[in-house]
């Protein structure tokens, strides 16, 4: 006896990072990302025209600035979101509070996919799943291949590196917060030929100045952005002159949104950091 075949899964179906099945009847064409990295992914796949709204803080790529602002990452205006009639909302799950708007919007019948990439492998997976939900798997493959190609070129140039220098990545100062090993920053450091001074398996790790001095990194990176506005240069801070990196002038200030936002520009962060750590191996004449 022939058993009935199971109903075919939708071609526009994925499992998001909360384990929920996200299913659409047709490709998403009206999208709102509550976390900026996903706007950058959509733009890198040539789908800026499908972005119908943005959060107040998100202005990248510049072309989305004219889109209606629907509130914030944690507090989107539900009425405004519903008025834009999105067929897909994408949320980042870096903070547990991020699920509050997800639950609220889902109760209104909206489709919300949640992602939380903390490595390049996970970024590539997010791109592929967004490609599925938008009906653009070829564009997703093209973007992933391009990003992997850049990482491979950096890897080849670093093959001759004899050391993997210790690096401290400052997320915030003076209440010092650093990047732990469960973060995209840690993967950026690894791909750039460095070693994270912090070995705690968290995304963010609170540190004391005594702990930073004990680590005594070879290089010190300060991110500047919403989490670390106008940081005082390390050389002008109490006790930081004890750090080898500060004494040697090996301090770099970087854009928070390039380094800490897991998206296409994370590859740009690898190139920038590799040039800082291994200038003799990373030439400026990039292919």
PDB file of C-alpha atoms in Angstrom:
ATOM      1  CA  UNK A   1       0.000   0.000   0.000  1.00  0.00           C
ATOM      2  CA  UNK A   2       1.316   3.387  -0.925  1.00  0.00           C
ATOM      3  CA  UNK A   3       1.494   5.834   1.942  1.00  0.00           C
ATOM      4  CA  UNK A   4       0.500   9.420   1.238  1.00  0.00           C
ATOM      5  CA  UNK A   5       3.484  11.635   0.605  1.00  0.00           C
ATOM      6  CA  UNK A   6       4.154  14.259   3.255  1.00  0.00           C
ATOM      7  CA  UNK A   7       3.201  17.764   2.300  1.00  0.00           C
ATOM      8  CA  UNK A   8       6.178  19.430   0.623  1.00  0.00           C
ATOM      9  CA  UNK A   9       7.954  22.015   2.688  1.00  0.00           C
ATOM     10  CA  UNK A  10       7.746  25.549   1.422  1.00  0.00           C
ATOM     11  CA  UNK A  11      10.611  26.644  -0.771  1.00  0.00           C
ATOM     12  CA  UNK A  12      10.726  29.705   1.467  1.00  0.00           C
ATOM     13  CA  UNK A  13      11.212  27.936   4.792  1.00  0.00           C
ATOM     14  CA  UNK A  14      14.061  28.008   7.293  1.00  0.00           C
ATOM     15  CA  UNK A  15      14.766  27.334  10.954  1.00  0.00           C
ATOM     16  CA  UNK A  16      15.911  30.486  12.718  1.00  0.00           C
ATOM     17  CA  UNK A  17      18.389  30.687  15.605  1.00  0.00           C
ATOM     18  CA  UNK A  18      15.646  30.250  18.204  1.00  0.00           C
ATOM     19  CA  UNK A  19      14.753  26.876  16.641  1.00  0.00           C
ATOM     20  CA  UNK A  20      11.461  28.110  15.195  1.00  0.00           C
ATOM     21  CA  UNK A  21      10.397  27.199  11.667  1.00  0.00           C
ATOM     22  CA  UNK A  22       9.850  30.347   9.594  1.00  0.00           C
ATOM     23  CA  UNK A  23       7.691  29.670   6.561  1.00  0.00           C
ATOM     24  CA  UNK A  24       6.530  32.065   3.839  1.00  0.00           C
ATOM     25  CA  UNK A  25       4.126  31.377   0.977  1.00  0.00           C
ATOM     26  CA  UNK A  26       6.172  33.532  -1.382  1.00  0.00           C
ATOM     27  CA  UNK A  27       9.508  35.396  -1.319  1.00  0.00           C
ATOM     28  CA  UNK A  28       9.684  38.265   1.128  1.00  0.00           C
ATOM     29  CA  UNK A  29       9.488  41.597  -0.680  1.00  0.00           C
ATOM     30  CA  UNK A  30       8.663  43.977   2.192  1.00  0.00           C
ATOM     31  CA  UNK A  31      11.260  43.592   4.919  1.00  0.00           C
ATOM     32  CA  UNK A  32      12.051  45.393   8.170  1.00  0.00           C
ATOM     33  CA  UNK A  33      15.277  44.556  10.001  1.00  0.00           C
ATOM     34  CA  UNK A  34      15.309  45.475  13.680  1.00  0.00           C
ATOM     35  CA  UNK A  35      19.086  44.997  13.736  1.00  0.00           C
ATOM     36  CA  UNK A  36      21.299  46.905  11.322  1.00  0.00           C
ATOM     37  CA  UNK A  37      23.519  44.026  10.212  1.00  0.00           C
ATOM     38  CA  UNK A  38      20.617  42.537   8.299  1.00  0.00           C
ATOM     39  CA  UNK A  39      20.045  45.726   6.311  1.00  0.00           C
ATOM     40  CA  UNK A  40      23.690  45.471   5.278  1.00  0.00           C
ATOM     41  CA  UNK A  41      23.217  41.833   4.251  1.00  0.00           C
ATOM     42  CA  UNK A  42      20.108  42.696   2.217  1.00  0.00           C
ATOM     43  CA  UNK A  43      21.925  45.600   0.539  1.00  0.00           C
ATOM     44  CA  UNK A  44      24.936  43.406  -0.240  1.00  0.00           C
ATOM     45  CA  UNK A  45      22.535  41.020  -1.974  1.00  0.00           C
ATOM     46  CA  UNK A  46      21.053  43.839  -4.068  1.00  0.00           C
ATOM     47  CA  UNK A  47      17.766  44.006  -2.152  1.00  0.00           C
ATOM     48  CA  UNK A  48      17.762  47.527  -0.699  1.00  0.00           C
ATOM     49  CA  UNK A  49      14.470  48.208  -2.462  1.00  0.00           C
ATOM     50  CA  UNK A  50      12.801  45.541  -0.317  1.00  0.00           C
ATOM     51  CA  UNK A  51      13.663  47.376   2.939  1.00  0.00           C
ATOM     52  CA  UNK A  52      10.477  49.273   3.859  1.00  0.00           C
ATOM     53  CA  UNK A  53      11.446  50.555   7.310  1.00  0.00           C
ATOM     54  CA  UNK A  54      14.413  50.922   9.631  1.00  0.00           C
ATOM     55  CA  UNK A  55      15.129  51.483  13.291  1.00  0.00           C
ATOM     56  CA  UNK A  56      15.981  54.959  14.501  1.00  0.00           C
ATOM     57  CA  UNK A  57      19.670  54.096  14.926  1.00  0.00           C
ATOM     58  CA  UNK A  58      20.244  52.379  11.602  1.00  0.00           C
ATOM     59  CA  UNK A  59      21.567  54.555   8.761  1.00  0.00           C
ATOM     60  CA  UNK A  60      23.707  52.018   6.915  1.00  0.00           C
ATOM     61  CA  UNK A  61      23.711  51.688   3.990  1.00  0.00           C
ATOM     62  CA  UNK A  62      22.996  55.420   3.478  1.00  0.00           C
ATOM     63  CA  UNK A  63      20.291  54.624   0.929  1.00  0.00           C
ATOM     64  CA  UNK A  64      17.926  53.446   3.700  1.00  0.00           C
ATOM     65  CA  UNK A  65      17.956  56.744   5.595  1.00  0.00           C
ATOM     66  CA  UNK A  66      14.853  57.859   3.679  1.00  0.00           C
ATOM     67  CA  UNK A  67      12.903  54.803   4.882  1.00  0.00           C
ATOM     68  CA  UNK A  68      10.392  55.365   7.719  1.00  0.00           C
ATOM     69  CA  UNK A  69      11.827  55.009  11.227  1.00  0.00           C
ATOM     70  CA  UNK A  70       9.803  52.494  13.250  1.00  0.00           C
ATOM     71  CA  UNK A  71      11.383  52.987  16.679  1.00  0.00           C
ATOM     72  CA  UNK A  72      14.265  51.120  18.213  1.00  0.00           C
ATOM     73  CA  UNK A  73      15.761  47.647  18.212  1.00  0.00           C
ATOM     74  CA  UNK A  74      14.082  46.838  21.543  1.00  0.00           C
ATOM     75  CA  UNK A  75      11.030  49.069  21.273  1.00  0.00           C
ATOM     76  CA  UNK A  76       9.646  49.132  17.735  1.00  0.00           C
ATOM     77  CA  UNK A  77       6.343  50.959  17.291  1.00  0.00           C
ATOM     78  CA  UNK A  78       4.030  48.059  16.540  1.00  0.00           C
ATOM     79  CA  UNK A  79       1.395  50.228  14.885  1.00  0.00           C
ATOM     80  CA  UNK A  80       3.977  51.785  12.567  1.00  0.00           C
ATOM     81  CA  UNK A  81       5.439  48.372  11.735  1.00  0.00           C
ATOM     82  CA  UNK A  82       2.011  46.969  10.909  1.00  0.00           C
ATOM     83  CA  UNK A  83       1.222  50.032   8.799  1.00  0.00           C
ATOM     84  CA  UNK A  84       4.190  49.263   6.556  1.00  0.00           C
ATOM     85  CA  UNK A  85       2.765  45.772   5.900  1.00  0.00           C
ATOM     86  CA  UNK A  86       6.058  43.848   6.062  1.00  0.00           C
ATOM     87  CA  UNK A  87       5.994  40.209   5.028  1.00  0.00           C
ATOM     88  CA  UNK A  88       9.219  39.570   6.955  1.00  0.00           C
ATOM     89  CA  UNK A  89      10.806  41.126  10.036  1.00  0.00           C
ATOM     90  CA  UNK A  90      14.340  40.169  11.045  1.00  0.00           C
ATOM     91  CA  UNK A  91      15.585  40.576  14.578  1.00  0.00           C
ATOM     92  CA  UNK A  92      19.024  40.132  16.163  1.00  0.00           C
ATOM     93  CA  UNK A  93      19.127  38.119  19.383  1.00  0.00           C
ATOM     94  CA  UNK A  94      22.304  39.418  20.955  1.00  0.00           C
ATOM     95  CA  UNK A  95      20.353  40.512  24.048  1.00  0.00           C
ATOM     96  CA  UNK A  96      17.610  38.522  25.771  1.00  0.00           C
ATOM     97  CA  UNK A  97      15.352  41.584  25.760  1.00  0.00           C
ATOM     98  CA  UNK A  98      15.316  41.334  21.960  1.00  0.00           C
ATOM     99  CA  UNK A  99      12.661  38.611  22.193  1.00  0.00           C
ATOM    100  CA  UNK A 100      10.101  40.975  23.728  1.00  0.00           C
ATOM    101  CA  UNK A 101       9.301  42.755  20.441  1.00  0.00           C
ATOM    102  CA  UNK A 102       9.516  39.424  18.623  1.00  0.00           C
ATOM    103  CA  UNK A 103       6.746  38.004  20.798  1.00  0.00           C
ATOM    104  CA  UNK A 104       4.704  41.181  20.494  1.00  0.00           C
ATOM    105  CA  UNK A 105       4.964  41.347  16.695  1.00  0.00           C
ATOM    106  CA  UNK A 106       4.317  37.618  16.326  1.00  0.00           C
ATOM    107  CA  UNK A 107       1.084  37.986  18.313  1.00  0.00           C
ATOM    108  CA  UNK A 108      -0.024  40.502  15.697  1.00  0.00           C
ATOM    109  CA  UNK A 109       0.409  37.838  13.035  1.00  0.00           C
ATOM    110  CA  UNK A 110       3.681  39.146  11.611  1.00  0.00           C
ATOM    111  CA  UNK A 111       6.496  36.825  10.562  1.00  0.00           C
ATOM    112  CA  UNK A 112       9.693  37.409  12.548  1.00  0.00           C
ATOM    113  CA  UNK A 113      12.967  35.532  11.998  1.00  0.00           C
ATOM    114  CA  UNK A 114      15.626  35.788  14.703  1.00  0.00           C
ATOM    115  CA  UNK A 115      19.361  35.351  14.123  1.00  0.00           C
ATOM    116  CA  UNK A 116      22.360  35.544  16.444  1.00  0.00           C
ATOM    117  CA  UNK A 117      25.605  34.989  14.500  1.00  0.00           C
ATOM    118  CA  UNK A 118      28.829  35.041  16.532  1.00  0.00           C
ATOM    119  CA  UNK A 119      31.216  33.652  13.899  1.00  0.00           C
ATOM    120  CA  UNK A 120      31.832  33.841  10.161  1.00  0.00           C
ATOM    121  CA  UNK A 121      30.321  30.382   9.688  1.00  0.00           C
ATOM    122  CA  UNK A 122      27.147  31.609  11.361  1.00  0.00           C
ATOM    123  CA  UNK A 123      27.089  34.831   9.315  1.00  0.00           C
ATOM    124  CA  UNK A 124      27.271  32.723   6.153  1.00  0.00           C
ATOM    125  CA  UNK A 125      24.388  30.592   7.435  1.00  0.00           C
ATOM    126  CA  UNK A 126      22.289  33.708   8.091  1.00  0.00           C
ATOM    127  CA  UNK A 127      22.971  34.997   4.565  1.00  0.00           C
ATOM    128  CA  UNK A 128      21.923  31.671   3.082  1.00  0.00           C
ATOM    129  CA  UNK A 129      18.720  31.576   5.142  1.00  0.00           C
ATOM    130  CA  UNK A 130      17.860  35.162   4.182  1.00  0.00           C
ATOM    131  CA  UNK A 131      18.477  34.068   0.596  1.00  0.00           C
ATOM    132  CA  UNK A 132      15.909  31.306   1.075  1.00  0.00           C
ATOM    133  CA  UNK A 133      13.269  33.585   2.593  1.00  0.00           C
ATOM    134  CA  UNK A 134      13.718  36.168  -0.166  1.00  0.00           C
ATOM    135  CA  UNK A 135      13.883  33.672  -3.010  1.00  0.00           C
ATOM    136  CA  UNK A 136      17.410  34.786  -3.792  1.00  0.00           C
ATOM    137  CA  UNK A 137      19.616  31.751  -3.058  1.00  0.00           C
ATOM    138  CA  UNK A 138      21.909  32.547  -5.982  1.00  0.00           C
ATOM    139  CA  UNK A 139      22.601  36.040  -4.644  1.00  0.00           C
ATOM    140  CA  UNK A 140      23.210  34.540  -1.198  1.00  0.00           C
ATOM    141  CA  UNK A 141      25.731  32.083  -2.652  1.00  0.00           C
ATOM    142  CA  UNK A 142      27.414  34.908  -4.550  1.00  0.00           C
ATOM    143  CA  UNK A 143      27.797  37.011  -1.403  1.00  0.00           C
ATOM    144  CA  UNK A 144      29.049  34.116   0.707  1.00  0.00           C
ATOM    145  CA  UNK A 145      31.564  33.135  -1.979  1.00  0.00           C
ATOM    146  CA  UNK A 146      32.819  36.717  -2.199  1.00  0.00           C
ATOM    147  CA  UNK A 147      33.279  37.016   1.578  1.00  0.00           C
ATOM    148  CA  UNK A 148      34.976  33.618   1.810  1.00  0.00           C
ATOM    149  CA  UNK A 149      37.285  34.614  -1.046  1.00  0.00           C
ATOM    150  CA  UNK A 150      38.472  37.680   0.860  1.00  0.00           C
ATOM    151  CA  UNK A 151      39.049  35.638   4.017  1.00  0.00           C
ATOM    152  CA  UNK A 152      41.005  33.060   2.025  1.00  0.00           C
ATOM    153  CA  UNK A 153      43.251  35.757   0.550  1.00  0.00           C
ATOM    154  CA  UNK A 154      44.015  37.113   4.036  1.00  0.00           C
ATOM    155  CA  UNK A 155      44.683  33.588   5.300  1.00  0.00           C
ATOM    156  CA  UNK A 156      47.180  32.918   2.530  1.00  0.00           C
ATOM    157  CA  UNK A 157      49.039  36.134   3.258  1.00  0.00           C
ATOM    158  CA  UNK A 158      49.210  35.285   6.947  1.00  0.00           C
ATOM    159  CA  UNK A 159      50.513  31.777   6.327  1.00  0.00           C
ATOM    160  CA  UNK A 160      54.081  32.984   6.798  1.00  0.00           C
ATOM    161  CA  UNK A 161      53.344  34.654  10.154  1.00  0.00           C
ATOM    162  CA  UNK A 162      55.656  33.354  12.851  1.00  0.00           C
ATOM    163  CA  UNK A 163      53.642  34.670  15.776  1.00  0.00           C
ATOM    164  CA  UNK A 164      50.035  35.153  16.795  1.00  0.00           C
ATOM    165  CA  UNK A 165      50.234  38.299  18.961  1.00  0.00           C
ATOM    166  CA  UNK A 166      48.023  38.843  22.015  1.00  0.00           C
ATOM    167  CA  UNK A 167      45.352  41.479  21.545  1.00  0.00           C
ATOM    168  CA  UNK A 168      42.922  43.187  23.903  1.00  0.00           C
ATOM    169  CA  UNK A 169      39.694  44.417  22.324  1.00  0.00           C
ATOM    170  CA  UNK A 170      38.045  47.202  24.290  1.00  0.00           C
ATOM    171  CA  UNK A 171      34.280  47.305  23.890  1.00  0.00           C
ATOM    172  CA  UNK A 172      33.751  50.021  26.524  1.00  0.00           C
ATOM    173  CA  UNK A 173      35.735  52.292  28.869  1.00  0.00           C
ATOM    174  CA  UNK A 174      36.080  53.322  31.748  1.00  0.00           C
ATOM    175  CA  UNK A 175      33.751  50.569  33.006  1.00  0.00           C
ATOM    176  CA  UNK A 176      35.910  48.154  31.036  1.00  0.00           C
ATOM    177  CA  UNK A 177      34.104  45.658  28.846  1.00  0.00           C
ATOM    178  CA  UNK A 178      35.969  43.369  26.478  1.00  0.00           C
ATOM    179  CA  UNK A 179      35.091  40.904  23.736  1.00  0.00           C
ATOM    180  CA  UNK A 180      34.922  37.300  24.923  1.00  0.00           C
ATOM    181  CA  UNK A 181      35.437  34.185  22.825  1.00  0.00           C
ATOM    182  CA  UNK A 182      31.736  33.812  21.969  1.00  0.00           C
ATOM    183  CA  UNK A 183      31.668  36.886  19.757  1.00  0.00           C
ATOM    184  CA  UNK A 184      32.228  37.867  16.149  1.00  0.00           C
ATOM    185  CA  UNK A 185      35.098  40.050  17.374  1.00  0.00           C
ATOM    186  CA  UNK A 186      36.909  36.930  18.579  1.00  0.00           C
ATOM    187  CA  UNK A 187      36.508  35.323  15.152  1.00  0.00           C
ATOM    188  CA  UNK A 188      37.731  38.536  13.508  1.00  0.00           C
ATOM    189  CA  UNK A 189      40.840  38.417  15.743  1.00  0.00           C
ATOM    190  CA  UNK A 190      41.462  34.750  14.871  1.00  0.00           C
ATOM    191  CA  UNK A 191      41.089  35.334  11.125  1.00  0.00           C
ATOM    192  CA  UNK A 192      43.406  38.357  11.360  1.00  0.00           C
ATOM    193  CA  UNK A 193      46.200  36.266  12.855  1.00  0.00           C
ATOM    194  CA  UNK A 194      45.852  37.417  16.443  1.00  0.00           C
ATOM    195  CA  UNK A 195      45.013  35.867  19.797  1.00  0.00           C
ATOM    196  CA  UNK A 196      42.308  37.247  22.075  1.00  0.00           C
ATOM    197  CA  UNK A 197      43.678  38.203  25.498  1.00  0.00           C
ATOM    198  CA  UNK A 198      40.331  37.168  26.978  1.00  0.00           C
ATOM    199  CA  UNK A 199      39.461  33.460  27.064  1.00  0.00           C
ATOM    200  CA  UNK A 200      36.041  33.680  28.717  1.00  0.00           C
ATOM    201  CA  UNK A 201      33.273  31.995  26.708  1.00  0.00           C
ATOM    202  CA  UNK A 202      30.944  34.975  26.671  1.00  0.00           C
ATOM    203  CA  UNK A 203      30.133  37.628  24.118  1.00  0.00           C
ATOM    204  CA  UNK A 204      31.065  40.452  26.491  1.00  0.00           C
ATOM    205  CA  UNK A 205      33.298  40.225  29.579  1.00  0.00           C
ATOM    206  CA  UNK A 206      33.660  42.752  32.392  1.00  0.00           C
ATOM    207  CA  UNK A 207      37.292  43.427  33.215  1.00  0.00           C
ATOM    208  CA  UNK A 208      39.278  45.251  35.884  1.00  0.00           C
ATOM    209  CA  UNK A 209      42.324  47.328  35.030  1.00  0.00           C
ATOM    210  CA  UNK A 210      44.351  44.838  37.096  1.00  0.00           C
ATOM    211  CA  UNK A 211      43.224  42.008  34.806  1.00  0.00           C
ATOM    212  CA  UNK A 212      44.066  44.005  31.696  1.00  0.00           C
ATOM    213  CA  UNK A 213      47.536  44.810  33.071  1.00  0.00           C
ATOM    214  CA  UNK A 214      48.065  41.128  33.946  1.00  0.00           C
ATOM    215  CA  UNK A 215      47.194  40.180  30.351  1.00  0.00           C
ATOM    216  CA  UNK A 216      49.699  42.788  29.081  1.00  0.00           C
ATOM    217  CA  UNK A 217      48.628  42.584  25.412  1.00  0.00           C
ATOM    218  CA  UNK A 218      50.991  43.141  22.488  1.00  0.00           C
ATOM    219  CA  UNK A 219      48.275  45.145  20.722  1.00  0.00           C
ATOM    220  CA  UNK A 220      45.322  47.146  22.064  1.00  0.00           C
ATOM    221  CA  UNK A 221      42.197  47.856  20.019  1.00  0.00           C
ATOM    222  CA  UNK A 222      39.607  50.447  21.060  1.00  0.00           C
ATOM    223  CA  UNK A 223      36.252  50.355  19.395  1.00  0.00           C
ATOM    224  CA  UNK A 224      34.474  53.699  19.010  1.00  0.00           C
ATOM    225  CA  UNK A 225      30.726  53.912  18.595  1.00  0.00           C
ATOM    226  CA  UNK A 226      27.455  53.804  20.516  1.00  0.00           C
ATOM    227  CA  UNK A 227      28.922  51.528  23.229  1.00  0.00           C
ATOM    228  CA  UNK A 228      32.150  53.498  23.582  1.00  0.00           C
ATOM    229  CA  UNK A 229      31.586  57.150  22.770  1.00  0.00           C
ATOM    230  CA  UNK A 230      34.646  59.397  22.625  1.00  0.00           C
ATOM    231  CA  UNK A 231      36.997  57.038  24.503  1.00  0.00           C
ATOM    232  CA  UNK A 232      40.010  58.611  26.159  1.00  0.00           C
ATOM    233  CA  UNK A 233      43.203  57.506  24.349  1.00  0.00           C
ATOM    234  CA  UNK A 234      44.753  54.627  26.355  1.00  0.00           C
ATOM    235  CA  UNK A 235      48.039  56.507  26.711  1.00  0.00           C
ATOM    236  CA  UNK A 236      46.233  59.221  28.685  1.00  0.00           C
ATOM    237  CA  UNK A 237      44.547  56.854  31.165  1.00  0.00           C
ATOM    238  CA  UNK A 238      45.743  55.977  34.678  1.00  0.00           C
ATOM    239  CA  UNK A 239      47.717  52.697  34.807  1.00  0.00           C
ATOM    240  CA  UNK A 240      47.525  52.031  31.060  1.00  0.00           C
ATOM    241  CA  UNK A 241      51.148  53.100  30.582  1.00  0.00           C
ATOM    242  CA  UNK A 242      52.037  49.742  32.139  1.00  0.00           C
ATOM    243  CA  UNK A 243      50.764  47.942  29.042  1.00  0.00           C
ATOM    244  CA  UNK A 244      53.367  46.856  26.497  1.00  0.00           C
ATOM    245  CA  UNK A 245      50.968  47.743  23.671  1.00  0.00           C
ATOM    246  CA  UNK A 246      50.643  51.320  24.932  1.00  0.00           C
ATOM    247  CA  UNK A 247      54.395  51.729  25.519  1.00  0.00           C
ATOM    248  CA  UNK A 248      55.065  50.515  21.957  1.00  0.00           C
ATOM    249  CA  UNK A 249      52.316  52.658  20.438  1.00  0.00           C
ATOM    250  CA  UNK A 250      50.465  49.593  19.189  1.00  0.00           C
ATOM    251  CA  UNK A 251      46.978  51.020  19.750  1.00  0.00           C
ATOM    252  CA  UNK A 252      44.270  51.098  17.090  1.00  0.00           C
ATOM    253  CA  UNK A 253      40.862  52.802  17.205  1.00  0.00           C
ATOM    254  CA  UNK A 254      38.215  51.114  15.066  1.00  0.00           C
ATOM    255  CA  UNK A 255      34.585  51.597  14.047  1.00  0.00           C
ATOM    256  CA  UNK A 256      32.271  49.652  16.359  1.00  0.00           C
ATOM    257  CA  UNK A 257      29.787  48.940  13.586  1.00  0.00           C
ATOM    258  CA  UNK A 258      32.486  47.382  11.402  1.00  0.00           C
ATOM    259  CA  UNK A 259      34.017  45.221  14.123  1.00  0.00           C
ATOM    260  CA  UNK A 260      31.172  44.311  16.488  1.00  0.00           C
ATOM    261  CA  UNK A 261      28.267  44.087  14.046  1.00  0.00           C
ATOM    262  CA  UNK A 262      28.221  40.585  12.503  1.00  0.00           C
ATOM    263  CA  UNK A 263      27.619  41.186   8.818  1.00  0.00           C
ATOM    264  CA  UNK A 264      29.376  41.600   5.469  1.00  0.00           C
ATOM    265  CA  UNK A 265      31.671  44.299   6.871  1.00  0.00           C
ATOM    266  CA  UNK A 266      33.137  41.818   9.377  1.00  0.00           C
ATOM    267  CA  UNK A 267      35.433  40.769   6.530  1.00  0.00           C
ATOM    268  CA  UNK A 268      36.558  44.394   6.192  1.00  0.00           C
ATOM    269  CA  UNK A 269      37.373  44.249   9.932  1.00  0.00           C
ATOM    270  CA  UNK A 270      39.600  41.217   9.341  1.00  0.00           C
ATOM    271  CA  UNK A 271      41.524  43.016   6.590  1.00  0.00           C
ATOM    272  CA  UNK A 272      41.996  46.119   8.745  1.00  0.00           C
ATOM    273  CA  UNK A 273      43.107  44.175  11.822  1.00  0.00           C
ATOM    274  CA  UNK A 274      45.422  41.865   9.872  1.00  0.00           C
ATOM    275  CA  UNK A 275      47.130  44.933   8.401  1.00  0.00           C
ATOM    276  CA  UNK A 276      47.573  46.325  11.923  1.00  0.00           C
ATOM    277  CA  UNK A 277      48.943  43.070  13.383  1.00  0.00           C
ATOM    278  CA  UNK A 278      51.018  41.893  10.414  1.00  0.00           C
ATOM    279  CA  UNK A 279      51.813  44.913   8.225  1.00  0.00           C
ATOM    280  CA  UNK A 280      54.805  43.146   6.696  1.00  0.00           C
ATOM    281  CA  UNK A 281      52.550  40.394   5.311  1.00  0.00           C
ATOM    282  CA  UNK A 282      49.473  42.381   4.292  1.00  0.00           C
ATOM    283  CA  UNK A 283      50.375  44.711   1.478  1.00  0.00           C
ATOM    284  CA  UNK A 284      48.194  47.611   0.453  1.00  0.00           C
ATOM    285  CA  UNK A 285      47.828  46.446  -3.146  1.00  0.00           C
ATOM    286  CA  UNK A 286      44.844  44.240  -2.448  1.00  0.00           C
ATOM    287  CA  UNK A 287      43.519  42.359  -5.451  1.00  0.00           C
TER     288      UNK A 287
END
